[in-house]
XYZ file of C-alpha atoms in Angstrom:
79
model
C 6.771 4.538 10.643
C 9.794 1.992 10.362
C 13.166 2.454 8.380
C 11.912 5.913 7.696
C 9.034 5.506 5.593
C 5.921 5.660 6.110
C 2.946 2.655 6.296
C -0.451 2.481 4.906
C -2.968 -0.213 4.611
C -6.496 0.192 3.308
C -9.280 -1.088 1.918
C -8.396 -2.105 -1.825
C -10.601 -1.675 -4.936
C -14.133 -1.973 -4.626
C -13.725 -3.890 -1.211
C -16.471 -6.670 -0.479
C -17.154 -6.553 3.390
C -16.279 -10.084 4.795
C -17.386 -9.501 8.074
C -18.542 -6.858 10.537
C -15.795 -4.936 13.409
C -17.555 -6.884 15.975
C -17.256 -10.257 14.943
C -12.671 -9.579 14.535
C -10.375 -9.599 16.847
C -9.301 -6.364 16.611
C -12.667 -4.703 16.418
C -12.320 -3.582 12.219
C -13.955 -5.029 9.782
C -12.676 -6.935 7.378
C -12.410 -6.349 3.425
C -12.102 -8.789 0.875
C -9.294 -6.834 -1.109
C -6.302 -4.593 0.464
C -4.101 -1.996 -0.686
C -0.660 -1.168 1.405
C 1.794 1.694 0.705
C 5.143 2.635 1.941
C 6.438 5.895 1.440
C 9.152 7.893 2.361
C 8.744 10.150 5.497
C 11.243 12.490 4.420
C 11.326 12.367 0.664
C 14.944 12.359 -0.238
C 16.356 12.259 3.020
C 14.590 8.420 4.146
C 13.862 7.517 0.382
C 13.369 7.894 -3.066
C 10.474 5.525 -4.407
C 7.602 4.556 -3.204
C 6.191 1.166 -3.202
C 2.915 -0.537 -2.966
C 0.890 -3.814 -2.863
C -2.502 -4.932 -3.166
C -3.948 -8.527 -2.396
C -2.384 -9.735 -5.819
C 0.537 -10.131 -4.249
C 2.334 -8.134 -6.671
C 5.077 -4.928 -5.566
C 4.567 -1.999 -7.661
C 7.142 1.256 -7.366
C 7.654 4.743 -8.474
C 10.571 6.809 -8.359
C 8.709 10.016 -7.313
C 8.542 8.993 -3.412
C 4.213 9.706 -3.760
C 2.177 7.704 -2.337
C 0.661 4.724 -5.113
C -2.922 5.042 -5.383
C -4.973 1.895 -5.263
C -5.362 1.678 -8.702
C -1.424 1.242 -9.216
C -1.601 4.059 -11.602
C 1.871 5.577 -12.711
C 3.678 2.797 -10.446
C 5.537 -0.189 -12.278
C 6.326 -3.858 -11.251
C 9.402 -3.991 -8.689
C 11.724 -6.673 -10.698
């Protein structure tokens, strides 16, 4: 949680393993692609839209506050 929304990040589309839990810092194993989602925790109350990124670099949006699937379906660029 921060600002009142809530944060995801996962794997990304058809993730290529880059290498195993034990050999990271943090004990998880990498992934060559990522997906990461804010939403609102209380939808209308914390926020509106929902936004999302994946390792394009690229913010996508919607106005309906649900989480953006990793595809980016029914999301649009942030401008």
């Amino acid at each position: 949680m921060k600002s009142g929304y809530t944060l995801q990040l996962d794997p990304g589309n058809r993730p290529i393993a880059v290498l195993a839990a034990a050999a990271t810092c943090n004990n998880t194993a990498s992934q060559s692609t990522y997906h990461a989602t804010a939403t609102p925790a209380t939808l209308g109350q914390t926020g509106t839209r929902s936004f999302g990124t994946n390792n394009s670099g690229t913010i996508y949006q919607n106005f309906n506050g649900i989480v953006i699937p990793a595809t980016m379906a029914g999301a649009q660029i942030l401008q």
